[in-house]
Amino acid sequence: MVDSDDYYKQVERYAEQIRKTNSADEMIRILDIVLSETRGLRFNDEVFAAQEQVKRAELKIEALKGEIEQLRGLVHTDQMTGAFNRRGLDEVFKREAARADRNAQSLGVVLVDLDNFKQINDNLGHPYGDSVLINLVTVAKETLRPTDIVARFGGEEFVILLPDVEIEEALTIIHRLQNNLTKSSLLQIDNQLSSITFSAGVALRSFGEHQNSVISRADQALYQAKRTGKNRAIPALL
């Protein structure tokens, strides 16, 4: 049995917690608690009135949760490609790195850069360049494993997270993506047909390694891939 006065006081305490946090996940966690307590309400008096109030409260809380979840998706997503953005990558990397450390598993971190992208934009226009970026993410989501993650790192650069892989498997996955992208797209520049390709640096995160460190190693490998002919994936040094 819950006293209505105690319930409303508790709700106000939860509201204060929500006002103090900027985390959508924390807001949703608090709202789940409020919703659980709301559904558990039992009053001695005013049964019918209380039931109607509880139903209205449940609907409002569910609607608010939905709005926050939608907002969280917008904040973490690159609106053009549908991949995670930098903020989304930061959140997902923290989660995957913590899981990898907890389970003593590896985490592949791949930095991808589309080849000759400036030439594509200059010759075919930025709208076409945008469609190339969108297509890369579409092909990646179709090719990669359900547990893999794609994030737009900036411009034509993307980061792909590959949980629980060793370096050879990570390279195989990226080579498969390169092949599928080549098959899915042809463009004509200067009267020559060519495929859209990308270069990649592939790093395995060490236990406890920070995001900036492992991406920096992948970036160095990516630089090598660009220097040695493009359309290739090179493993990073430890």
PDB file of C-alpha atoms in Angstrom:
ATOM      1  CA  MET A   1       0.000   0.000   0.000  1.00  0.00           C
ATOM      2  CA  VAL A   2       1.394   3.417  -1.015  1.00  0.00           C
ATOM      3  CA  ASP A   3       0.318   6.667   0.547  1.00  0.00           C
ATOM      4  CA  SER A   4      -0.468   9.295  -2.113  1.00  0.00           C
ATOM      5  CA  ASP A   5       1.369  12.092  -0.247  1.00  0.00           C
ATOM      6  CA  ASP A   6       4.509   9.955   0.011  1.00  0.00           C
ATOM      7  CA  TYR A   7       4.209   9.096  -3.673  1.00  0.00           C
ATOM      8  CA  TYR A   8       4.058  12.715  -4.803  1.00  0.00           C
ATOM      9  CA  LYS A   9       6.989  13.647  -2.556  1.00  0.00           C
ATOM     10  CA  GLN A  10       9.006  10.816  -4.074  1.00  0.00           C
ATOM     11  CA  VAL A  11       8.081  11.925  -7.605  1.00  0.00           C
ATOM     12  CA  GLU A  12       9.326  15.421  -6.814  1.00  0.00           C
ATOM     13  CA  ARG A  13      12.649  13.954  -5.660  1.00  0.00           C
ATOM     14  CA  TYR A  14      12.913  12.052  -8.938  1.00  0.00           C
ATOM     15  CA  ALA A  15      12.043  15.218 -10.856  1.00  0.00           C
ATOM     16  CA  GLU A  16      14.890  17.008  -9.094  1.00  0.00           C
ATOM     17  CA  GLN A  17      17.275  14.204 -10.103  1.00  0.00           C
ATOM     18  CA  ILE A  18      16.156  14.552 -13.727  1.00  0.00           C
ATOM     19  CA  ARG A  19      16.717  18.314 -13.621  1.00  0.00           C
ATOM     20  CA  LYS A  20      20.296  17.756 -12.439  1.00  0.00           C
ATOM     21  CA  THR A  21      21.355  15.280 -15.135  1.00  0.00           C
ATOM     22  CA  ASN A  22      22.220  15.805 -18.792  1.00  0.00           C
ATOM     23  CA  SER A  23      22.288  12.084 -19.559  1.00  0.00           C
ATOM     24  CA  ALA A  24      19.359  10.742 -21.566  1.00  0.00           C
ATOM     25  CA  ASP A  25      20.128   7.243 -20.280  1.00  0.00           C
ATOM     26  CA  GLU A  26      19.913   8.452 -16.679  1.00  0.00           C
ATOM     27  CA  MET A  27      16.626  10.269 -17.384  1.00  0.00           C
ATOM     28  CA  ILE A  28      15.135   7.121 -18.863  1.00  0.00           C
ATOM     29  CA  ARG A  29      16.364   5.059 -15.892  1.00  0.00           C
ATOM     30  CA  ILE A  30      14.665   7.457 -13.448  1.00  0.00           C
ATOM     31  CA  LEU A  31      11.457   7.501 -15.500  1.00  0.00           C
ATOM     32  CA  ASP A  32      11.410   3.695 -15.469  1.00  0.00           C
ATOM     33  CA  ILE A  33      11.537   3.795 -11.656  1.00  0.00           C
ATOM     34  CA  VAL A  34       8.744   6.380 -11.520  1.00  0.00           C
ATOM     35  CA  LEU A  35       6.658   4.325 -13.943  1.00  0.00           C
ATOM     36  CA  SER A  36       7.182   1.175 -11.888  1.00  0.00           C
ATOM     37  CA  GLU A  37       6.129   2.939  -8.687  1.00  0.00           C
ATOM     38  CA  THR A  38       3.179   4.557 -10.437  1.00  0.00           C
ATOM     39  CA  ARG A  39       1.899   1.203 -11.636  1.00  0.00           C
ATOM     40  CA  GLY A  40       2.274  -0.143  -8.110  1.00  0.00           C
ATOM     41  CA  LEU A  41       0.087   2.526  -6.539  1.00  0.00           C
ATOM     42  CA  ARG A  42      -2.683   1.372  -4.213  1.00  0.00           C
ATOM     43  CA  PHE A  43      -4.726   3.916  -2.340  1.00  0.00           C
ATOM     44  CA  ASN A  44      -7.125   3.347   0.561  1.00  0.00           C
ATOM     45  CA  ASP A  45      -9.511   6.082  -0.545  1.00  0.00           C
ATOM     46  CA  GLU A  46     -10.673   7.632  -3.795  1.00  0.00           C
ATOM     47  CA  VAL A  47     -10.067   4.387  -5.663  1.00  0.00           C
ATOM     48  CA  PHE A  48     -11.622   5.342  -8.965  1.00  0.00           C
ATOM     49  CA  ALA A  49     -10.146   8.846  -9.035  1.00  0.00           C
ATOM     50  CA  ALA A  50      -6.746   7.442  -8.129  1.00  0.00           C
ATOM     51  CA  GLN A  51      -6.936   4.825 -10.859  1.00  0.00           C
ATOM     52  CA  GLU A  52      -7.685   7.470 -13.469  1.00  0.00           C
ATOM     53  CA  GLN A  53      -4.818   9.625 -12.218  1.00  0.00           C
ATOM     54  CA  VAL A  54      -2.462   6.655 -12.364  1.00  0.00           C
ATOM     55  CA  LYS A  55      -3.479   5.861 -15.951  1.00  0.00           C
ATOM     56  CA  ARG A  56      -2.940   9.460 -17.040  1.00  0.00           C
ATOM     57  CA  ALA A  57       0.418   9.551 -15.242  1.00  0.00           C
ATOM     58  CA  GLU A  58       1.522   6.321 -16.932  1.00  0.00           C
ATOM     59  CA  LEU A  59       0.640   7.692 -20.374  1.00  0.00           C
ATOM     60  CA  LYS A  60       2.530  10.936 -19.718  1.00  0.00           C
ATOM     61  CA  ILE A  61       5.607   9.100 -18.424  1.00  0.00           C
ATOM     62  CA  GLU A  62       5.624   6.710 -21.401  1.00  0.00           C
ATOM     63  CA  ALA A  63       5.288   9.645 -23.817  1.00  0.00           C
ATOM     64  CA  LEU A  64       8.140  11.482 -22.108  1.00  0.00           C
ATOM     65  CA  LYS A  65      10.339   8.382 -22.285  1.00  0.00           C
ATOM     66  CA  GLY A  66       9.615   8.093 -25.992  1.00  0.00           C
ATOM     67  CA  GLU A  67      10.538  11.738 -26.593  1.00  0.00           C
ATOM     68  CA  ILE A  68      13.802  11.393 -24.662  1.00  0.00           C
ATOM     69  CA  GLU A  69      14.725   8.187 -26.520  1.00  0.00           C
ATOM     70  CA  GLN A  70      14.007   9.898 -29.838  1.00  0.00           C
ATOM     71  CA  LEU A  71      16.100  12.904 -28.805  1.00  0.00           C
ATOM     72  CA  ARG A  72      18.937  10.606 -27.710  1.00  0.00           C
ATOM     73  CA  GLY A  73      18.884   8.986 -31.141  1.00  0.00           C
ATOM     74  CA  LEU A  74      19.067  12.374 -32.865  1.00  0.00           C
ATOM     75  CA  VAL A  75      21.908  13.569 -30.644  1.00  0.00           C
ATOM     76  CA  HIS A  76      23.985  10.434 -31.304  1.00  0.00           C
ATOM     77  CA  THR A  77      23.253   9.988 -35.030  1.00  0.00           C
ATOM     78  CA  ASP A  78      24.689  11.580 -38.146  1.00  0.00           C
ATOM     79  CA  GLN A  79      21.501  12.772 -39.790  1.00  0.00           C
ATOM     80  CA  MET A  80      22.683  12.375 -43.379  1.00  0.00           C
ATOM     81  CA  THR A  81      24.142   8.860 -43.304  1.00  0.00           C
ATOM     82  CA  GLY A  82      22.338   7.277 -40.348  1.00  0.00           C
ATOM     83  CA  ALA A  83      25.647   6.215 -38.799  1.00  0.00           C
ATOM     84  CA  PHE A  84      26.626   7.242 -35.280  1.00  0.00           C
ATOM     85  CA  ASN A  85      28.198  10.687 -35.023  1.00  0.00           C
ATOM     86  CA  ARG A  86      31.244  11.586 -32.897  1.00  0.00           C
ATOM     87  CA  ARG A  87      29.160  11.872 -29.740  1.00  0.00           C
ATOM     88  CA  GLY A  88      27.512   8.543 -30.461  1.00  0.00           C
ATOM     89  CA  LEU A  89      30.899   6.979 -31.123  1.00  0.00           C
ATOM     90  CA  ASP A  90      32.184   8.198 -27.755  1.00  0.00           C
ATOM     91  CA  GLU A  91      29.235   6.572 -25.959  1.00  0.00           C
ATOM     92  CA  VAL A  92      29.444   3.301 -27.887  1.00  0.00           C
ATOM     93  CA  PHE A  93      33.226   3.084 -27.536  1.00  0.00           C
ATOM     94  CA  LYS A  94      32.968   3.429 -23.753  1.00  0.00           C
ATOM     95  CA  ARG A  95      30.416   0.625 -23.652  1.00  0.00           C
ATOM     96  CA  GLU A  96      32.318  -1.715 -25.966  1.00  0.00           C
ATOM     97  CA  ALA A  97      35.689  -1.005 -24.342  1.00  0.00           C
ATOM     98  CA  ALA A  98      34.258  -1.731 -20.891  1.00  0.00           C
ATOM     99  CA  ARG A  99      32.745  -4.978 -22.170  1.00  0.00           C
ATOM    100  CA  ALA A 100      36.024  -5.981 -23.823  1.00  0.00           C
ATOM    101  CA  ASP A 101      38.012  -5.351 -20.642  1.00  0.00           C
ATOM    102  CA  ARG A 102      35.434  -7.100 -18.470  1.00  0.00           C
ATOM    103  CA  ASN A 103      35.358 -10.217 -20.664  1.00  0.00           C
ATOM    104  CA  ALA A 104      39.068 -10.159 -21.619  1.00  0.00           C
ATOM    105  CA  GLN A 105      38.108  -9.759 -25.291  1.00  0.00           C
ATOM    106  CA  SER A 106      39.636  -7.795 -28.123  1.00  0.00           C
ATOM    107  CA  LEU A 107      38.044  -4.798 -29.849  1.00  0.00           C
ATOM    108  CA  GLY A 108      38.883  -3.979 -33.440  1.00  0.00           C
ATOM    109  CA  VAL A 109      38.966  -0.276 -34.312  1.00  0.00           C
ATOM    110  CA  VAL A 110      39.053   0.568 -38.011  1.00  0.00           C
ATOM    111  CA  LEU A 111      39.540   4.044 -39.477  1.00  0.00           C
ATOM    112  CA  VAL A 112      38.103   4.253 -43.004  1.00  0.00           C
ATOM    113  CA  ASP A 113      38.679   7.032 -45.518  1.00  0.00           C
ATOM    114  CA  LEU A 114      37.026   7.141 -48.957  1.00  0.00           C
ATOM    115  CA  ASP A 115      39.563   7.346 -51.774  1.00  0.00           C
ATOM    116  CA  ASN A 116      39.606  10.388 -54.078  1.00  0.00           C
ATOM    117  CA  PHE A 117      36.567  11.883 -52.381  1.00  0.00           C
ATOM    118  CA  LYS A 118      37.556  15.483 -53.167  1.00  0.00           C
ATOM    119  CA  GLN A 119      37.722  14.555 -56.837  1.00  0.00           C
ATOM    120  CA  ILE A 120      34.244  13.042 -56.615  1.00  0.00           C
ATOM    121  CA  ASN A 121      32.862  16.237 -55.063  1.00  0.00           C
ATOM    122  CA  ASP A 122      34.696  18.511 -57.514  1.00  0.00           C
ATOM    123  CA  ASN A 123      33.656  16.595 -60.630  1.00  0.00           C
ATOM    124  CA  LEU A 124      30.191  15.336 -59.742  1.00  0.00           C
ATOM    125  CA  GLY A 125      29.026  17.803 -57.088  1.00  0.00           C
ATOM    126  CA  HIS A 126      28.442  17.660 -53.367  1.00  0.00           C
ATOM    127  CA  PRO A 127      24.969  16.055 -53.596  1.00  0.00           C
ATOM    128  CA  TYR A 128      26.553  13.123 -55.405  1.00  0.00           C
ATOM    129  CA  GLY A 129      29.318  13.057 -52.803  1.00  0.00           C
ATOM    130  CA  ASP A 130      26.650  12.883 -50.099  1.00  0.00           C
ATOM    131  CA  SER A 131      25.049   9.900 -51.853  1.00  0.00           C
ATOM    132  CA  VAL A 132      28.452   8.164 -51.870  1.00  0.00           C
ATOM    133  CA  LEU A 133      28.731   8.580 -48.091  1.00  0.00           C
ATOM    134  CA  ILE A 134      25.194   7.303 -47.587  1.00  0.00           C
ATOM    135  CA  ASN A 135      25.878   4.303 -49.811  1.00  0.00           C
ATOM    136  CA  LEU A 136      29.038   3.432 -47.876  1.00  0.00           C
ATOM    137  CA  VAL A 137      27.081   3.287 -44.609  1.00  0.00           C
ATOM    138  CA  THR A 138      24.275   1.289 -46.254  1.00  0.00           C
ATOM    139  CA  VAL A 139      26.715  -1.293 -47.663  1.00  0.00           C
ATOM    140  CA  ALA A 140      28.572  -1.414 -44.333  1.00  0.00           C
ATOM    141  CA  LYS A 141      25.397  -2.181 -42.382  1.00  0.00           C
ATOM    142  CA  GLU A 142      24.516  -4.923 -44.872  1.00  0.00           C
ATOM    143  CA  THR A 143      28.023  -6.421 -44.810  1.00  0.00           C
ATOM    144  CA  LEU A 144      29.137  -6.154 -41.197  1.00  0.00           C
ATOM    145  CA  ARG A 145      28.070  -8.408 -38.339  1.00  0.00           C
ATOM    146  CA  PRO A 146      25.077  -7.373 -36.183  1.00  0.00           C
ATOM    147  CA  THR A 147      27.446  -6.516 -33.322  1.00  0.00           C
ATOM    148  CA  ASP A 148      29.654  -4.215 -35.418  1.00  0.00           C
ATOM    149  CA  ILE A 149      29.244  -0.448 -35.258  1.00  0.00           C
ATOM    150  CA  VAL A 150      29.687   2.294 -37.876  1.00  0.00           C
ATOM    151  CA  ALA A 151      30.268   5.945 -36.952  1.00  0.00           C
ATOM    152  CA  ARG A 152      31.016   8.985 -39.069  1.00  0.00           C
ATOM    153  CA  PHE A 153      34.234  10.443 -37.744  1.00  0.00           C
ATOM    154  CA  GLY A 154      34.218  13.531 -39.920  1.00  0.00           C
ATOM    155  CA  GLY A 155      33.959  14.384 -43.627  1.00  0.00           C
ATOM    156  CA  GLU A 156      34.597  11.178 -45.552  1.00  0.00           C
ATOM    157  CA  GLU A 157      36.175   9.380 -42.581  1.00  0.00           C
ATOM    158  CA  PHE A 158      34.376   6.650 -40.638  1.00  0.00           C
ATOM    159  CA  VAL A 159      35.223   4.515 -37.621  1.00  0.00           C
ATOM    160  CA  ILE A 160      34.101   0.891 -37.484  1.00  0.00           C
ATOM    161  CA  LEU A 161      34.145  -1.008 -34.192  1.00  0.00           C
ATOM    162  CA  LEU A 162      34.520  -4.782 -34.424  1.00  0.00           C
ATOM    163  CA  PRO A 163      33.952  -6.460 -31.047  1.00  0.00           C
ATOM    164  CA  ASP A 164      35.733  -9.712 -30.205  1.00  0.00           C
ATOM    165  CA  VAL A 165      37.950 -10.142 -33.283  1.00  0.00           C
ATOM    166  CA  GLU A 166      41.592 -10.893 -33.913  1.00  0.00           C
ATOM    167  CA  ILE A 167      43.524  -8.939 -36.512  1.00  0.00           C
ATOM    168  CA  GLU A 168      43.166 -11.456 -39.343  1.00  0.00           C
ATOM    169  CA  GLU A 169      39.413 -11.682 -38.893  1.00  0.00           C
ATOM    170  CA  ALA A 170      39.155  -7.884 -38.737  1.00  0.00           C
ATOM    171  CA  LEU A 171      41.090  -7.575 -42.005  1.00  0.00           C
ATOM    172  CA  THR A 172      38.858 -10.197 -43.622  1.00  0.00           C
ATOM    173  CA  ILE A 173      35.740  -8.281 -42.588  1.00  0.00           C
ATOM    174  CA  ILE A 174      37.083  -5.011 -43.985  1.00  0.00           C
ATOM    175  CA  HIS A 175      38.215  -6.650 -47.228  1.00  0.00           C
ATOM    176  CA  ARG A 176      34.702  -8.039 -47.637  1.00  0.00           C
ATOM    177  CA  LEU A 177      33.295  -4.555 -47.143  1.00  0.00           C
ATOM    178  CA  GLN A 178      35.722  -3.139 -49.713  1.00  0.00           C
ATOM    179  CA  ASN A 179      34.651  -5.764 -52.255  1.00  0.00           C
ATOM    180  CA  ASN A 180      30.947  -5.182 -51.652  1.00  0.00           C
ATOM    181  CA  LEU A 181      31.349  -1.416 -51.962  1.00  0.00           C
ATOM    182  CA  THR A 182      33.236  -1.817 -55.242  1.00  0.00           C
ATOM    183  CA  LYS A 183      30.470  -4.022 -56.643  1.00  0.00           C
ATOM    184  CA  SER A 184      27.711  -1.655 -55.525  1.00  0.00           C
ATOM    185  CA  SER A 185      28.928   1.560 -57.136  1.00  0.00           C
ATOM    186  CA  LEU A 186      30.508   2.790 -60.336  1.00  0.00           C
ATOM    187  CA  LEU A 187      31.140   6.405 -61.268  1.00  0.00           C
ATOM    188  CA  GLN A 188      32.452   8.212 -64.313  1.00  0.00           C
ATOM    189  CA  ILE A 189      35.121  10.879 -63.940  1.00  0.00           C
ATOM    190  CA  ASP A 190      37.016  12.369 -66.877  1.00  0.00           C
ATOM    191  CA  ASN A 191      35.310   9.875 -69.222  1.00  0.00           C
ATOM    192  CA  GLN A 192      36.633   6.942 -67.208  1.00  0.00           C
ATOM    193  CA  LEU A 193      34.560   4.453 -65.246  1.00  0.00           C
ATOM    194  CA  SER A 194      35.888   3.652 -61.801  1.00  0.00           C
ATOM    195  CA  SER A 195      34.671   2.080 -58.594  1.00  0.00           C
ATOM    196  CA  ILE A 196      34.252   3.847 -55.287  1.00  0.00           C
ATOM    197  CA  THR A 197      36.874   2.543 -52.893  1.00  0.00           C
ATOM    198  CA  PHE A 198      38.243   3.262 -49.440  1.00  0.00           C
ATOM    199  CA  SER A 199      41.465   2.784 -47.541  1.00  0.00           C
ATOM    200  CA  ALA A 200      41.556   1.601 -43.944  1.00  0.00           C
ATOM    201  CA  GLY A 201      43.800   1.307 -40.933  1.00  0.00           C
ATOM    202  CA  VAL A 202      42.935  -1.618 -38.663  1.00  0.00           C
ATOM    203  CA  ALA A 203      43.952  -1.617 -34.985  1.00  0.00           C
ATOM    204  CA  LEU A 204      43.260  -3.981 -32.103  1.00  0.00           C
ATOM    205  CA  ARG A 205      42.651  -2.156 -28.840  1.00  0.00           C
ATOM    206  CA  SER A 206      44.915  -3.135 -25.962  1.00  0.00           C
ATOM    207  CA  PHE A 207      43.483  -3.750 -22.495  1.00  0.00           C
ATOM    208  CA  GLY A 208      42.562  -0.385 -20.969  1.00  0.00           C
ATOM    209  CA  GLU A 209      43.655   1.575 -24.061  1.00  0.00           C
ATOM    210  CA  HIS A 210      42.004   4.972 -24.489  1.00  0.00           C
ATOM    211  CA  GLN A 211      39.889   5.753 -27.540  1.00  0.00           C
ATOM    212  CA  ASN A 212      42.217   8.490 -28.803  1.00  0.00           C
ATOM    213  CA  SER A 213      45.224   6.175 -28.607  1.00  0.00           C
ATOM    214  CA  VAL A 214      43.767   3.293 -30.589  1.00  0.00           C
ATOM    215  CA  ILE A 215      42.252   5.612 -33.222  1.00  0.00           C
ATOM    216  CA  SER A 216      45.636   7.330 -33.556  1.00  0.00           C
ATOM    217  CA  ARG A 217      47.276   3.959 -34.282  1.00  0.00           C
ATOM    218  CA  ALA A 218      44.559   3.147 -36.819  1.00  0.00           C
ATOM    219  CA  ASP A 219      45.130   6.567 -38.397  1.00  0.00           C
ATOM    220  CA  GLN A 220      48.837   5.874 -38.856  1.00  0.00           C
ATOM    221  CA  ALA A 221      48.002   2.582 -40.586  1.00  0.00           C
ATOM    222  CA  LEU A 222      45.447   4.393 -42.752  1.00  0.00           C
ATOM    223  CA  TYR A 223      48.156   6.845 -43.804  1.00  0.00           C
ATOM    224  CA  GLN A 224      50.288   3.897 -44.890  1.00  0.00           C
ATOM    225  CA  ALA A 225      47.384   2.463 -46.868  1.00  0.00           C
ATOM    226  CA  LYS A 226      46.957   5.775 -48.703  1.00  0.00           C
ATOM    227  CA  ARG A 227      50.681   6.041 -49.441  1.00  0.00           C
ATOM    228  CA  THR A 228      50.944   2.507 -50.826  1.00  0.00           C
ATOM    229  CA  GLY A 229      48.185   2.659 -53.394  1.00  0.00           C
ATOM    230  CA  LYS A 230      44.786   3.152 -51.714  1.00  0.00           C
ATOM    231  CA  ASN A 231      41.894   0.666 -51.719  1.00  0.00           C
ATOM    232  CA  ARG A 232      43.622  -1.461 -49.116  1.00  0.00           C
ATOM    233  CA  ALA A 233      43.527  -2.182 -45.398  1.00  0.00           C
ATOM    234  CA  ILE A 234      46.700  -2.213 -43.325  1.00  0.00           C
ATOM    235  CA  PRO A 235      47.047  -3.450 -39.717  1.00  0.00           C
ATOM    236  CA  ALA A 236      48.302  -0.950 -37.155  1.00  0.00           C
ATOM    237  CA  LEU A 237      51.424  -1.361 -35.100  1.00  0.00           C
ATOM    238  CA  LEU A 238      51.049  -2.099 -31.400  1.00  0.00           C
TER     239      LEU A 238
END
